[in-house]
Coordinates of C-alpha atoms in Angstrom, one line a residue:
M1474 CA 24.4 12.1 27.5
F1475 CA 24.2 12.1 23.7
N1476 CA 24.2 15.9 23.6
Y1477 CA 27.4 15.9 25.7
Y1478 CA 29.1 13.5 23.4
A1479 CA 28.0 15.4 20.3
A1480 CA 29.4 18.7 21.8
I1481 CA 32.7 17.0 22.5
A1482 CA 32.8 15.6 19.0
L1483 CA 32.1 19.0 17.4
R1484 CA 34.8 20.6 19.5
S1485 CA 37.3 17.9 18.6
L1486 CA 36.5 18.2 14.9
R1487 CA 37.1 22.0 15.0
L1488 CA 40.5 21.4 16.5
T1489 CA 41.6 19.3 13.5
K1490 CA 39.8 20.9 10.6
G1491 CA 42.2 19.6 7.9
L1492 CA 41.9 16.0 8.9
T1493 CA 38.2 16.3 9.4
A1494 CA 37.7 17.8 5.9
L1495 CA 39.7 15.0 4.4
M1496 CA 37.6 12.3 6.0
I1497 CA 34.4 14.0 5.0
L1498 CA 35.7 14.3 1.4
V1499 CA 36.7 10.7 1.3
I1500 CA 33.3 9.5 2.6
G1501 CA 31.4 11.9 0.3
L1502 CA 33.3 10.6 -2.8
G1503 CA 32.6 7.0 -1.8
I1504 CA 28.9 7.7 -1.0
G1505 CA 28.4 9.8 -4.1
A1506 CA 29.8 7.3 -6.5
S1507 CA 28.0 4.3 -5.0
M1508 CA 24.7 6.0 -4.5
T1509 CA 24.7 7.1 -8.2
M1510 CA 25.0 3.6 -9.4
I1511 CA 22.7 2.1 -6.7
T1512 CA 20.0 4.6 -7.6
V1513 CA 20.2 3.7 -11.3
F1514 CA 20.2 0.0 -10.5
H1515 CA 17.2 0.5 -8.1
A1516 CA 15.3 2.3 -10.8
M1517 CA 16.0 -0.4 -13.5
S1518 CA 15.4 -3.4 -11.3
G1519 CA 12.0 -2.2 -9.9
D1520 CA 8.7 -3.8 -10.5
P1521 CA 7.0 -2.2 -13.5
L1522 CA 3.6 -3.3 -12.3
P1523 CA 3.5 -3.4 -8.5
G1524 CA 0.7 -5.5 -7.2
R1525 CA 0.0 -7.3 -10.4
S1526 CA 3.3 -8.7 -11.5
A1527 CA 2.9 -11.9 -9.5
T1528 CA -0.1 -12.9 -11.6
L1529 CA 1.3 -12.2 -15.1
Y1530 CA 3.3 -14.9 -16.9
V1531 CA 5.1 -15.5 -20.2
P1532 CA 4.6 -19.0 -21.6
V1533 CA 7.6 -20.3 -23.5
I1534 CA 7.2 -23.1 -26.1
D1535 CA 9.9 -24.0 -28.6
A1536 CA 8.8 -24.8 -32.1
R1537 CA 12.3 -24.9 -33.6
P1538 CA 13.7 -28.0 -35.2
L1539 CA 16.5 -29.9 -33.4
A1540 CA 19.1 -28.5 -35.7
T1541 CA 19.1 -24.7 -35.9
S1542 CA 21.5 -22.3 -37.3
K1543 CA 23.9 -20.3 -35.2
D1544 CA 21.8 -17.2 -35.7
G1545 CA 18.8 -19.0 -34.1
A1546 CA 20.7 -20.1 -31.1
S1547 CA 19.1 -17.5 -28.9
L1548 CA 15.5 -18.5 -29.8
P1549 CA 12.8 -18.9 -28.8
G1550 CA 13.2 -15.9 -26.4
G1551 CA 9.5 -16.1 -25.4
N1552 CA 8.3 -15.3 -28.9
L1553 CA 5.5 -17.4 -30.5
T1554 CA 4.6 -18.2 -34.0
W1555 CA 1.3 -16.8 -35.3
P1556 CA -0.5 -20.2 -35.4
D1557 CA 0.6 -21.0 -31.8
A1558 CA -0.4 -17.6 -30.5
Q1559 CA -3.8 -18.0 -32.1
A1560 CA -4.2 -21.5 -30.7
L1561 CA -3.5 -20.3 -27.1
L1562 CA -5.9 -17.4 -27.6
R1563 CA -8.7 -19.7 -28.7
A1564 CA -8.0 -22.1 -25.9
A1565 CA -8.5 -19.3 -23.3
R1566 CA -7.1 -21.5 -20.5
A1567 CA -5.9 -18.4 -18.4
D1568 CA -7.8 -15.7 -16.6
G1569 CA -6.6 -13.4 -19.4
Q1570 CA -4.4 -13.8 -22.5
A1571 CA -3.0 -11.4 -25.0
A1572 CA -0.7 -11.5 -28.0
M1573 CA 1.2 -8.5 -29.1
T1574 CA 4.1 -7.0 -31.1
G1575 CA 5.5 -3.5 -31.7
G1576 CA 5.0 -1.3 -34.7
S1577 CA 5.7 2.1 -36.2
V1578 CA 3.3 3.9 -38.5
P1579 CA 3.0 7.4 -40.1
V1580 CA 0.3 9.5 -38.4
R1581 CA -1.4 12.4 -40.1
S1582 CA -2.2 15.4 -37.9
T1583 CA -5.6 17.0 -38.1
R1584 CA -4.1 20.4 -38.0
A1585 CA -3.8 22.1 -41.3
G1586 CA -0.3 22.5 -42.7
E1587 CA 1.4 19.9 -40.5
S1588 CA 3.2 17.0 -42.2
P1589 CA 2.7 13.3 -41.2
F1590 CA 5.0 12.0 -38.5
Y1591 CA 6.0 8.5 -37.4
E1592 CA 5.0 7.2 -34.0
T1593 CA 5.8 3.8 -32.3
G1594 CA 3.1 1.7 -30.6
H1595 CA 1.9 -1.8 -30.1
Y1596 CA -0.6 -4.1 -31.9
V1597 CA -2.3 -6.0 -29.2
T1598 CA -5.4 -8.2 -28.5
A1599 CA -8.3 -7.1 -26.3
D1600 CA -7.3 -8.5 -22.9
F1601 CA -4.1 -6.4 -23.0
F1602 CA -5.6 -3.4 -21.2
R1603 CA -7.4 -5.4 -18.5
M1604 CA -4.5 -7.7 -17.8
F1605 CA -1.9 -4.9 -17.4
D1606 CA -4.3 -2.5 -15.6
V1607 CA -3.7 0.2 -18.2
P1608 CA -5.1 3.5 -16.7
F1609 CA -7.5 5.3 -19.0
R1610 CA -7.9 9.1 -19.0
A1611 CA -11.0 8.7 -21.2
G1612 CA -12.8 5.9 -23.0
V1613 CA -12.0 2.2 -22.9
G1614 CA -10.2 -0.5 -24.9
W1615 CA -11.8 -2.6 -27.5
S1616 CA -13.5 -6.0 -27.2
A1617 CA -12.7 -9.5 -28.4
Q1618 CA -15.4 -9.0 -30.9
D1619 CA -13.5 -6.0 -32.3
D1620 CA -10.5 -8.2 -32.7
E1621 CA -12.4 -10.8 -34.7
Q1622 CA -14.0 -8.1 -36.9
R1623 CA -10.7 -6.3 -37.5
A1624 CA -12.2 -3.1 -36.2
R1625 CA -10.6 0.2 -37.2
V1626 CA -10.2 1.5 -33.7
V1627 CA -7.3 2.9 -31.8
V1628 CA -6.3 3.8 -28.2
L1629 CA -4.0 6.7 -27.9
N1630 CA -1.5 7.6 -25.2
H1631 CA -2.2 11.0 -23.7
G1632 CA 1.0 12.4 -25.3
L1633 CA -0.1 11.6 -28.8
N1634 CA -3.7 12.7 -28.1
R1635 CA -2.4 16.1 -27.0
K1636 CA -0.2 16.3 -30.1
L1637 CA -3.2 15.6 -32.4
F1638 CA -6.0 17.3 -30.6
G1639 CA -4.5 19.7 -28.1
D1640 CA -6.3 19.7 -24.7
A1641 CA -9.5 18.4 -26.2
S1642 CA -10.4 14.7 -25.9
G1643 CA -9.9 12.6 -29.0
I1644 CA -12.7 10.1 -28.1
G1645 CA -14.9 9.6 -31.2
R1646 CA -12.6 11.5 -33.5
T1647 CA -10.7 10.0 -36.5
V1648 CA -7.0 9.5 -36.8
R1649 CA -5.4 8.7 -40.1
M1650 CA -2.6 6.1 -39.7
K1651 CA -0.8 4.9 -42.9
N1652 CA -3.7 5.8 -45.2
T1653 CA -6.4 4.2 -43.0
D1654 CA -8.8 6.1 -40.8
F1655 CA -9.1 4.8 -37.2
R1656 CA -11.7 5.9 -34.6
V1657 CA -10.3 6.8 -31.2
I1658 CA -12.1 4.9 -28.5
G1659 CA -9.7 5.4 -25.6
V1660 CA -7.0 7.7 -24.2
V1661 CA -4.4 6.2 -21.9
D1662 CA -3.2 8.4 -19.0
D1663 CA 0.6 8.6 -19.9
W1664 CA 1.3 5.0 -19.2
H1665 CA 5.0 4.2 -19.5
P1666 CA 6.0 1.2 -17.4
Q1667 CA 9.8 0.9 -17.1
P1668 CA 11.1 -1.4 -18.4
T1669 CA 8.5 -1.9 -21.2
F1670 CA 8.2 -5.5 -20.0
Y1671 CA 5.6 -6.6 -22.6
A1672 CA 7.8 -5.7 -25.6
Q1673 CA 11.0 -7.1 -27.0
L1674 CA 13.5 -6.8 -24.2
D1675 CA 16.5 -5.5 -26.0
N1676 CA 18.8 -2.5 -25.4
R1677 CA 15.7 -0.3 -25.9
A1678 CA 13.7 -1.8 -23.1
F1679 CA 14.0 1.4 -21.1
G1680 CA 12.9 4.8 -22.3
R1681 CA 10.6 3.2 -24.9
S1682 CA 7.3 5.0 -25.4
D1683 CA 4.2 3.5 -27.0
E1684 CA 2.0 6.3 -28.2
F1685 CA -0.8 4.1 -29.7
F1686 CA -2.4 0.7 -29.4
L1687 CA -4.1 -1.0 -32.4
P1688 CA -5.9 -4.4 -32.7
L1689 CA -3.4 -7.0 -33.8
Q1690 CA -5.7 -8.7 -36.3
T1691 CA -6.4 -5.3 -37.9
A1692 CA -2.7 -4.5 -38.2
M1693 CA -2.1 -7.9 -39.9
E1694 CA -5.0 -7.4 -42.3
L1695 CA -3.7 -3.9 -43.3
G1696 CA -0.1 -5.0 -43.5
L1697 CA 1.1 -2.3 -41.1
D1698 CA 4.8 -2.1 -40.4
F1699 CA 6.0 -4.3 -37.5
N1700 CA 9.2 -4.0 -35.6
G1701 CA 11.0 -6.3 -33.2
R1702 CA 12.7 -9.6 -33.4
F1703 CA 11.5 -11.7 -36.3
S1704 CA 13.2 -15.2 -36.5
C1705 CA 12.5 -18.0 -39.0
W1706 CA 13.9 -21.4 -39.6
G1707 CA 13.5 -23.6 -42.7
D1708 CA 11.9 -21.9 -45.6
G1709 CA 9.9 -19.5 -43.5
G1710 CA 6.6 -20.4 -45.2
D1711 CA 4.2 -17.5 -45.6
G1712 CA 6.1 -15.0 -43.5
R1713 CA 4.3 -13.7 -40.4
T1714 CA 1.5 -16.3 -40.6
S1715 CA 4.0 -19.2 -40.9
D1716 CA 4.5 -21.8 -38.2
H1717 CA 8.3 -21.5 -39.0
C1718 CA 8.6 -17.8 -37.8
S1719 CA 8.7 -16.7 -34.2
W1720 CA 7.8 -13.0 -33.5
L1721 CA 4.8 -12.5 -31.2
Q1722 CA 5.0 -11.8 -27.5
F1723 CA 2.4 -13.6 -25.5
W1724 CA 1.3 -13.0 -21.9
V1725 CA -1.3 -14.7 -19.7
Q1726 CA -2.9 -13.8 -16.4
L1727 CA -3.1 -16.6 -13.8
D1728 CA -4.6 -15.5 -10.5
S1729 CA -3.3 -18.3 -8.3
P1730 CA -0.3 -20.7 -8.1
A1731 CA -2.7 -23.6 -8.8
K1732 CA -3.8 -22.0 -12.0
A1733 CA -0.2 -21.5 -13.0
R1734 CA 0.6 -25.2 -12.5
A1735 CA -2.5 -26.1 -14.5
Y1736 CA -1.5 -23.8 -17.3
R1737 CA 2.0 -25.3 -17.4
D1738 CA 0.4 -28.7 -17.7
F1739 CA -1.8 -27.4 -20.6
L1740 CA 1.4 -26.1 -22.4
A1741 CA 2.9 -29.5 -22.0
D1742 CA -0.2 -31.2 -23.5
Y1743 CA -0.2 -28.7 -26.3
W1744 CA 3.5 -29.5 -27.0
R1745 CA 2.7 -33.2 -27.2
E1746 CA -0.3 -32.5 -29.5
Q1747 CA 1.9 -30.6 -31.9
Q1748 CA 4.5 -33.3 -31.9
A1749 CA 1.7 -35.7 -33.0
H1750 CA 1.3 -33.4 -36.0
G1751 CA 5.0 -33.4 -36.8
R1752 CA 5.9 -30.1 -35.1
F1753 CA 7.9 -29.3 -31.9
P1754 CA 10.6 -32.0 -32.3
R1755 CA 12.4 -30.9 -29.1
P1756 CA 11.8 -32.7 -25.8
V1757 CA 8.7 -31.4 -24.0
N1758 CA 9.9 -28.6 -21.7
P1759 CA 7.4 -25.6 -21.6
G1760 CA 8.4 -22.6 -19.6
L1761 CA 6.2 -20.3 -17.6
Y1762 CA 7.9 -17.2 -16.1
D1763 CA 6.2 -14.6 -13.9
L1764 CA 6.9 -10.9 -14.8
M1765 CA 9.9 -10.4 -12.5
G1766 CA 11.3 -13.8 -13.3
W1767 CA 11.0 -13.0 -17.0
L1768 CA 13.0 -9.8 -16.6
A1769 CA 15.7 -11.7 -14.8
N1770 CA 15.7 -14.4 -17.5
Q1771 CA 16.1 -11.8 -20.3
H1772 CA 18.9 -10.0 -18.5
V1773 CA 17.2 -6.6 -18.8
I1774 CA 19.8 -4.9 -16.7
P1775 CA 22.9 -4.4 -18.9
E1776 CA 26.0 -6.2 -17.8
D1777 CA 28.1 -3.0 -18.1
L1778 CA 25.8 -1.4 -15.5
R1779 CA 26.3 -4.3 -13.1
L1780 CA 30.0 -3.9 -13.6
Q1781 CA 29.8 -0.2 -12.8
L1782 CA 27.8 -1.0 -9.7
S1783 CA 30.4 -3.4 -8.5
L1784 CA 33.2 -1.0 -9.2
S1785 CA 31.4 1.8 -7.3
L1786 CA 30.8 -0.4 -4.3
G1787 CA 34.5 -1.4 -4.4
F1788 CA 35.4 2.3 -4.5
L1789 CA 33.2 2.9 -1.5
A1790 CA 35.0 0.0 0.3
V1791 CA 38.4 1.5 -0.5
C1792 CA 37.3 4.9 0.7
M1793 CA 36.0 3.5 4.0
L1794 CA 39.3 1.6 4.5
N1795 CA 41.1 5.0 4.2
V1796 CA 38.7 6.5 6.7
V1797 CA 39.5 3.6 9.1
G1798 CA 43.2 4.6 8.9
L1799 CA 42.4 8.3 9.3
L1800 CA 40.2 7.7 12.3
L1801 CA 42.7 5.3 13.9
A1802 CA 45.4 8.0 13.6
R1803 CA 43.0 10.6 14.9
F1804 CA 41.9 8.6 18.0
L1805 CA 45.4 7.4 18.9
R1806 CA 46.7 10.9 18.8
R1807 CA 44.3 11.7 21.6
A1808 CA 45.6 8.9 23.8
G1809 CA 46.5 11.4 26.5
E1810 CA 43.0 12.9 26.6
I1811 CA 41.4 9.5 26.7
S1812 CA 43.7 8.3 29.5
V1813 CA 42.8 11.4 31.6
R1814 CA 39.1 10.7 31.1
R1815 CA 39.6 7.0 32.1
A1816 CA 41.6 8.1 35.2
L1817 CA 38.7 10.4 36.2
G1818 CA 36.3 7.4 36.1
A1819 CA 35.1 7.2 32.5
R1820 CA 34.4 3.6 31.5
R1821 CA 35.5 2.0 28.3
R1822 CA 31.9 2.0 27.2
D1823 CA 31.7 5.7 27.6
I1824 CA 34.8 6.3 25.6
F1825 CA 33.6 4.0 22.9
L1826 CA 30.2 5.8 22.7
Q1827 CA 31.9 9.2 22.5
L1828 CA 34.2 8.1 19.7
G1829 CA 31.3 6.4 17.9
V1830 CA 29.2 9.7 18.0
E1831 CA 32.2 11.5 16.6
A1832 CA 32.5 9.0 13.7
S1833 CA 28.7 9.4 13.1
V1834 CA 29.0 13.2 12.9
I1835 CA 31.7 12.8 10.3
G1836 CA 29.5 10.3 8.5
V1837 CA 26.5 12.7 8.4
A1838 CA 28.6 15.4 7.0
G1839 CA 30.1 13.0 4.5
G1840 CA 26.5 11.9 3.6
V1841 CA 25.5 15.5 2.8
L1842 CA 28.5 15.9 0.5
G1843 CA 27.8 12.5 -0.9
L1844 CA 24.2 13.5 -1.6
V1845 CA 25.4 16.6 -3.6
L1846 CA 27.9 14.4 -5.5
A1847 CA 25.2 11.8 -6.2
C1848 CA 22.8 14.4 -7.6
A1849 CA 25.7 15.6 -9.9
G1850 CA 26.4 12.0 -10.9
L1851 CA 22.8 11.3 -11.7
W1852 CA 22.6 14.5 -13.7
S1853 CA 25.6 13.2 -15.8
V1854 CA 23.9 9.9 -16.3
R1855 CA 20.8 11.6 -17.6
Q1856 CA 22.9 13.2 -20.3
R1857 CA 23.7 9.7 -21.8
P1858 CA 21.8 8.5 -24.8
D1859 CA 20.9 5.2 -23.1
G1860 CA 17.2 4.5 -22.7
Y1861 CA 17.5 4.0 -18.9
A1862 CA 19.3 7.3 -18.4
Q1863 CA 16.0 9.2 -17.8
L1864 CA 15.2 7.0 -14.9
A1865 CA 18.2 8.3 -12.9
H1866 CA 16.4 10.4 -10.3
L1867 CA 16.9 10.3 -6.6
D1868 CA 13.6 9.4 -4.9
L1869 CA 12.8 9.6 -1.2
S1870 CA 13.9 6.1 -0.5
M1871 CA 17.3 6.7 -2.1
L1872 CA 17.6 10.0 -0.4
L1873 CA 17.2 8.4 3.0
G1874 CA 19.4 5.5 1.9
T1875 CA 22.2 8.0 1.3
F1876 CA 22.3 9.2 4.8
V1877 CA 21.8 5.7 6.3
L1878 CA 24.6 4.3 4.2
A1879 CA 26.9 7.2 5.2
V1880 CA 26.2 6.8 8.9
I1881 CA 26.5 3.0 8.9
A1882 CA 29.6 3.1 6.8
S1883 CA 31.3 5.7 9.1
V1884 CA 30.2 3.9 12.3
L1885 CA 31.6 0.6 11.0
A1886 CA 34.7 2.4 9.9
G1887 CA 35.0 3.8 13.5
L1888 CA 34.6 0.5 15.3
L1889 CA 38.2 -0.7 15.1
P1890 CA 39.7 2.7 15.9
A1891 CA 37.3 3.3 18.8
W1892 CA 38.0 -0.2 20.1
R1893 CA 41.8 0.4 19.9
A1894 CA 41.4 3.7 21.6
C1895 CA 39.3 2.2 24.4
H1896 CA 42.1 -0.3 25.2
I1897 CA 44.8 2.3 25.7
T1898 CA 46.5 1.7 29.1
P1899 CA 45.9 5.0 31.0
A1900 CA 48.9 4.5 33.4
L1901 CA 51.4 4.4 30.5
Q1902 CA 50.0 7.5 28.9
L1903 CA 49.8 9.5 32.1
K1904 CA 53.4 8.8 33.0
T1905 CA 54.5 10.5 29.7
Q1906 CA 52.4 13.6 30.4

């Protein structure tokens, strides 16, 4: 029966090529615009660490005084002071804990004649690699003992390893970074989670690339260049080691909800302990966000992108309303044909199914056109300078979603016209023939 309805639909579409082409074009434009933005939004709102994100948390404690300047209104933003981060590391109340911040250093190539170049990376503590399940191509990360001893060791991303040593492994070799030699102990296998959730979540959260990882204590001792948000209140004390300056990101691994509750209680106790020493004057209110909750809290997805998504979905709705009108006109013009079929014994359900199949055929054709337009739209997004632009690729789920959306939209658009056509009174139409 479906084949019969499909054959009737194709024959009917060939008889009104202009109207058919117009409906396909309208559906294609709506699907193309909406799928472009849905794909970008899908890529940006995905889980950067599937399978592990539910056990990773950001503790938030607020060391600011009650009265802060306007510039400090957005603090604490999840950042900790150096003394607080060190205290949480020493307490070791989680299954894993790591402090970190970003940095940029000049790297000297081992190849003769090549000038030094700057690379961005992160200064982290030992649990970083285990907590975030960083994939190693060769070697391993460093130990907590290396942290304490300020070891001159480095883990390279595969891209920087290839840039320095070609296809050879850099394990055991020396890299000179800002006038200090570091021994390569690990090579990461092109690890680029998007967004870079463990870094400062600003307008560079997407597209950021960390090409090296150094021990945080070593970076502090050598005075390497740091980047990211550095916020102080009061006199700022001794800079980065001051308890008046917030700049370190801190993550913990808690393998069960019970451990998460216990860690939140620990944070509250730590807050009260600091109050007893004259710090943390604000009411006790520690925060503990899981990875996806933290991304939502930090508004990682730009507001202009949300607006563009809303506008594209609105444009799709307008397109489908136009298709409703075109289908209604198309079906009502065939009132005589429908009445003859009803007079010959066709039920309303049969007519409804026939017209539904016809609407679906138009939707599939519109979906093909929409797919082409979506690919063109995503290509144009990739030409933008925004960090998230390179994520604009149509994966298999979005490819299937394009066709599903096209068919569902066209079928829904065809419901009213098909229902109206099914309720045409055959006798009135046959009298006019």
